[in-house]
XYZ file of C-alpha atoms in Angstrom:
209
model
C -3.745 7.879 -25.360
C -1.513 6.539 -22.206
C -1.997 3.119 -21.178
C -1.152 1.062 -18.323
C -0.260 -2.172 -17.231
C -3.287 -3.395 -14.532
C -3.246 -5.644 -12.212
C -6.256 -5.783 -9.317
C -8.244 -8.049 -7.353
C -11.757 -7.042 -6.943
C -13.295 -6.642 -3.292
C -15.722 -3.949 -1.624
C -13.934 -0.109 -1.098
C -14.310 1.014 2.294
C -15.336 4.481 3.018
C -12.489 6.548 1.179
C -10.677 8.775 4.089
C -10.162 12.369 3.893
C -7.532 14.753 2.886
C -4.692 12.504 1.523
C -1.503 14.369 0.760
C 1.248 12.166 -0.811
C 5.177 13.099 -1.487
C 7.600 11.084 -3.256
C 10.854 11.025 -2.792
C 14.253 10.503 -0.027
C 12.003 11.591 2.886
C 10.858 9.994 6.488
C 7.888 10.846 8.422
C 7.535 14.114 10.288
C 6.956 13.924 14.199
C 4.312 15.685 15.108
C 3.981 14.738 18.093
C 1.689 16.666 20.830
C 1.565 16.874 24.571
C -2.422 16.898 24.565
C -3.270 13.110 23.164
C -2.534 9.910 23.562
C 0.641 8.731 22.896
C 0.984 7.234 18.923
C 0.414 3.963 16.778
C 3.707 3.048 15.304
C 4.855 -0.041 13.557
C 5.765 -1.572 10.589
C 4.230 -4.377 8.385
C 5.703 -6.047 5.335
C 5.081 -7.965 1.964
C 7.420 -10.092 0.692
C 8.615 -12.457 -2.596
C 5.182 -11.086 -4.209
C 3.565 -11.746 -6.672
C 5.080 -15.420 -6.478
C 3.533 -16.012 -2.928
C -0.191 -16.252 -4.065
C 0.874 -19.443 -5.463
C 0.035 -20.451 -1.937
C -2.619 -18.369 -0.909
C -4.337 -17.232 -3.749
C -4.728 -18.676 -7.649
C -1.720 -17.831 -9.601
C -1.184 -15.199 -12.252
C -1.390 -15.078 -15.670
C 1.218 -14.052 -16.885
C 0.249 -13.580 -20.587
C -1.820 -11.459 -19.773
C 1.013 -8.355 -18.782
C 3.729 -6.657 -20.528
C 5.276 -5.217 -17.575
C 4.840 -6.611 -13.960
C 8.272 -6.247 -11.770
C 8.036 -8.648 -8.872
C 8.785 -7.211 -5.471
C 11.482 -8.432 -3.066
C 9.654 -6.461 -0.243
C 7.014 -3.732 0.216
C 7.686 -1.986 3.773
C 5.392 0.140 5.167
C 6.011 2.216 8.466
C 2.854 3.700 9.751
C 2.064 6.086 12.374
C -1.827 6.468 14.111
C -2.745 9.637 16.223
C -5.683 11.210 17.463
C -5.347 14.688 16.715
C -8.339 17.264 17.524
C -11.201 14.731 17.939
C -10.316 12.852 14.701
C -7.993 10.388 13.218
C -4.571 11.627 11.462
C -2.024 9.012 9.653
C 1.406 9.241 8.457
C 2.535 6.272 6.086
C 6.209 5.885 4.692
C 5.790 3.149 1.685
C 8.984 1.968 0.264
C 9.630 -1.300 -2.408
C 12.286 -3.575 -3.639
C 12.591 -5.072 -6.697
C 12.752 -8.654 -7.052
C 14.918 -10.493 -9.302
C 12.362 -11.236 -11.895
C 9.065 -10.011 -13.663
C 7.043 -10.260 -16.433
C 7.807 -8.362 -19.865
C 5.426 -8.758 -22.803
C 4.031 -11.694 -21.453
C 7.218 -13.869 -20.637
C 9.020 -14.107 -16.996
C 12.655 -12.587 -17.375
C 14.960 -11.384 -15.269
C 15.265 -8.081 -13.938
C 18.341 -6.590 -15.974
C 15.484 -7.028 -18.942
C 13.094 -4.882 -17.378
C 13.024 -1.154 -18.271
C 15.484 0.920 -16.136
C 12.200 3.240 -14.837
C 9.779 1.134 -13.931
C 7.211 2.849 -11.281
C 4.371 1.838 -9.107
C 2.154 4.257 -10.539
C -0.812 3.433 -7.877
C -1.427 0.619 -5.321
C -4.625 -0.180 -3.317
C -3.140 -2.512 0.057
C -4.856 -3.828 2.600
C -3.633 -5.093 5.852
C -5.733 -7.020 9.384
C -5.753 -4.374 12.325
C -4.543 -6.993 15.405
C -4.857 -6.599 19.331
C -3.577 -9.288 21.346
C -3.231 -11.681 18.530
C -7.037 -11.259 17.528
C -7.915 -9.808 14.362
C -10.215 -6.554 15.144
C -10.805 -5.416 11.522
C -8.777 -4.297 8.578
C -7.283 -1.537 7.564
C -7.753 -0.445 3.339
C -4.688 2.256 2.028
C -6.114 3.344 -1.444
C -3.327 5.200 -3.210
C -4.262 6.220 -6.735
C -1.223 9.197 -7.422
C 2.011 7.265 -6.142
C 4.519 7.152 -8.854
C 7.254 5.578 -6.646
C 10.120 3.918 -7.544
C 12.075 0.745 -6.018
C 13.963 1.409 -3.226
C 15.525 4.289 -1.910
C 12.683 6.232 -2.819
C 10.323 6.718 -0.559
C 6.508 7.701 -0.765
C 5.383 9.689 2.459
C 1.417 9.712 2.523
C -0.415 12.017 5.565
C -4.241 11.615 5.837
C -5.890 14.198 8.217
C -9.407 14.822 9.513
C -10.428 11.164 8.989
C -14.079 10.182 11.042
C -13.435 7.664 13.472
C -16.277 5.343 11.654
C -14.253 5.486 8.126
C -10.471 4.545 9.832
C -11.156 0.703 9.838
C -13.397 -1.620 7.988
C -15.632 -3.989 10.108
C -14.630 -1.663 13.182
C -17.399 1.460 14.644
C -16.111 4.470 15.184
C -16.134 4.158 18.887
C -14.098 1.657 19.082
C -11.732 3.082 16.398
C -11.005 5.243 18.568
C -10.622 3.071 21.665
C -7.830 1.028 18.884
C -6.147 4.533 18.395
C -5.638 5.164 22.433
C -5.298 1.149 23.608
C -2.852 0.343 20.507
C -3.346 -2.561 17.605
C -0.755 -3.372 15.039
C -0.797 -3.952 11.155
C -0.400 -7.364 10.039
C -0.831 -9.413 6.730
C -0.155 -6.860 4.215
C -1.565 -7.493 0.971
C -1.622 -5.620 -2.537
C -5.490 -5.527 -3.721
C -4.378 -3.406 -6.871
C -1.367 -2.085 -8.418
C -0.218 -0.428 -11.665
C 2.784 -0.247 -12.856
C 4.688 2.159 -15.727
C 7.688 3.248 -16.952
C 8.661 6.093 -18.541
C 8.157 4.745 -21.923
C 5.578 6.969 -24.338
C 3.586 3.824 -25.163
C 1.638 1.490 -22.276
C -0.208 -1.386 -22.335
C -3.264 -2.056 -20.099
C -4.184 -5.816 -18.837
C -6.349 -5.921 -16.294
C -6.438 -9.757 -14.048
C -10.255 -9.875 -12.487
């Protein structure tokens, strides 16, 4: 039986969105531009130095309780917002660094003692959806099939035919819409969940609650 190395911080799910198609690999995000709509959300929001920056705003790990956990230089996520045929379409481009360090059976090392092939094998992330400098709601990226590597590989995700009232959490679905024609940006990107593997036959799971 596979197992997994776990590590997730509990909080309510938003609605899940519809039709999520993900691709890994070398690739960038498609324009698909159209002469009908408004013109696109585009932007980028990043992570960095994590897991070691939750020593500042959040309690900090326990490290004991993983056997693999690579830290990450910086998660960068490009994201593109469109209305397309009365509902909400996205186009994400995820990509990570590795940091110099992580965790391996429970002690911090450095990263030439990590396995060669280690993978985010899912991530949930959440980031605060921001107009004028005012938070507006928040924005919840559940990714449970990722497999992606550090950096350069790239994860392209496209989610189609979302309901306005499901895009944003905290936000109706009237003035999701409103967002997706006015413009907002993606700020304060945080990892809720992520597991990591390697190609290794054996895993462990730990999960941090």
């Amino acid at each position: 039986m596979q197992k997994r190395d776990l590590l997730s911080c509990v909080g309510p799910r938003p609605a899940a969105v519809a039709a999520v198609v993900l691709w890994c690999g070398l690739i960038s995000i498609v324009d698909v531009k159209a002469q009908d709509r408004p013109p696109d959300v585009e932007g980028v929001v990043t992570l960095t130095n994590w897991p070691e920056q939750r020593r500042v705003d959040a309690a900090p790990l326990d490290y004991d309780k993983f056997r693999l956990l690579p830290f990450i230089d910086v998660l960068v996520v490009r994201y593109r917002f469109m209305e397309v045929a009365d509902k909400a379409t996205m186009e994400i481009a995820l990509e990570w660094q590795i940091g110099e360090r992580g965790v391996l059976n429970g002690r911090k090392v450095k990263r030439s003692q990590l396995p060669d092939r280690v993978i985010a094998e899912s991530i949930d992330l959440l980031a605060k959806v921001v107009v004028d400098e005012q938070v507006v709601g928040e924005f919840f990226l559940p990714l449970d099939t990722l497999r992606l590597g550090p950096s350069p590989s790239v994860a392209r995700v496209e989610i189609r035919d979302v309901e306005w009232d499901s895009v944003f959490s905290d936000v109706s679905g009237e003035r999701a819409r409103e967002l997706f024609r006015t413009g907002f940006q993606l700020e304060d990107l945080r990892i809720l969940r992520v597991v990591f593997d390697t190609e290794a036959p054996s895993r462990v799971e730990r999960e941090l609650r």
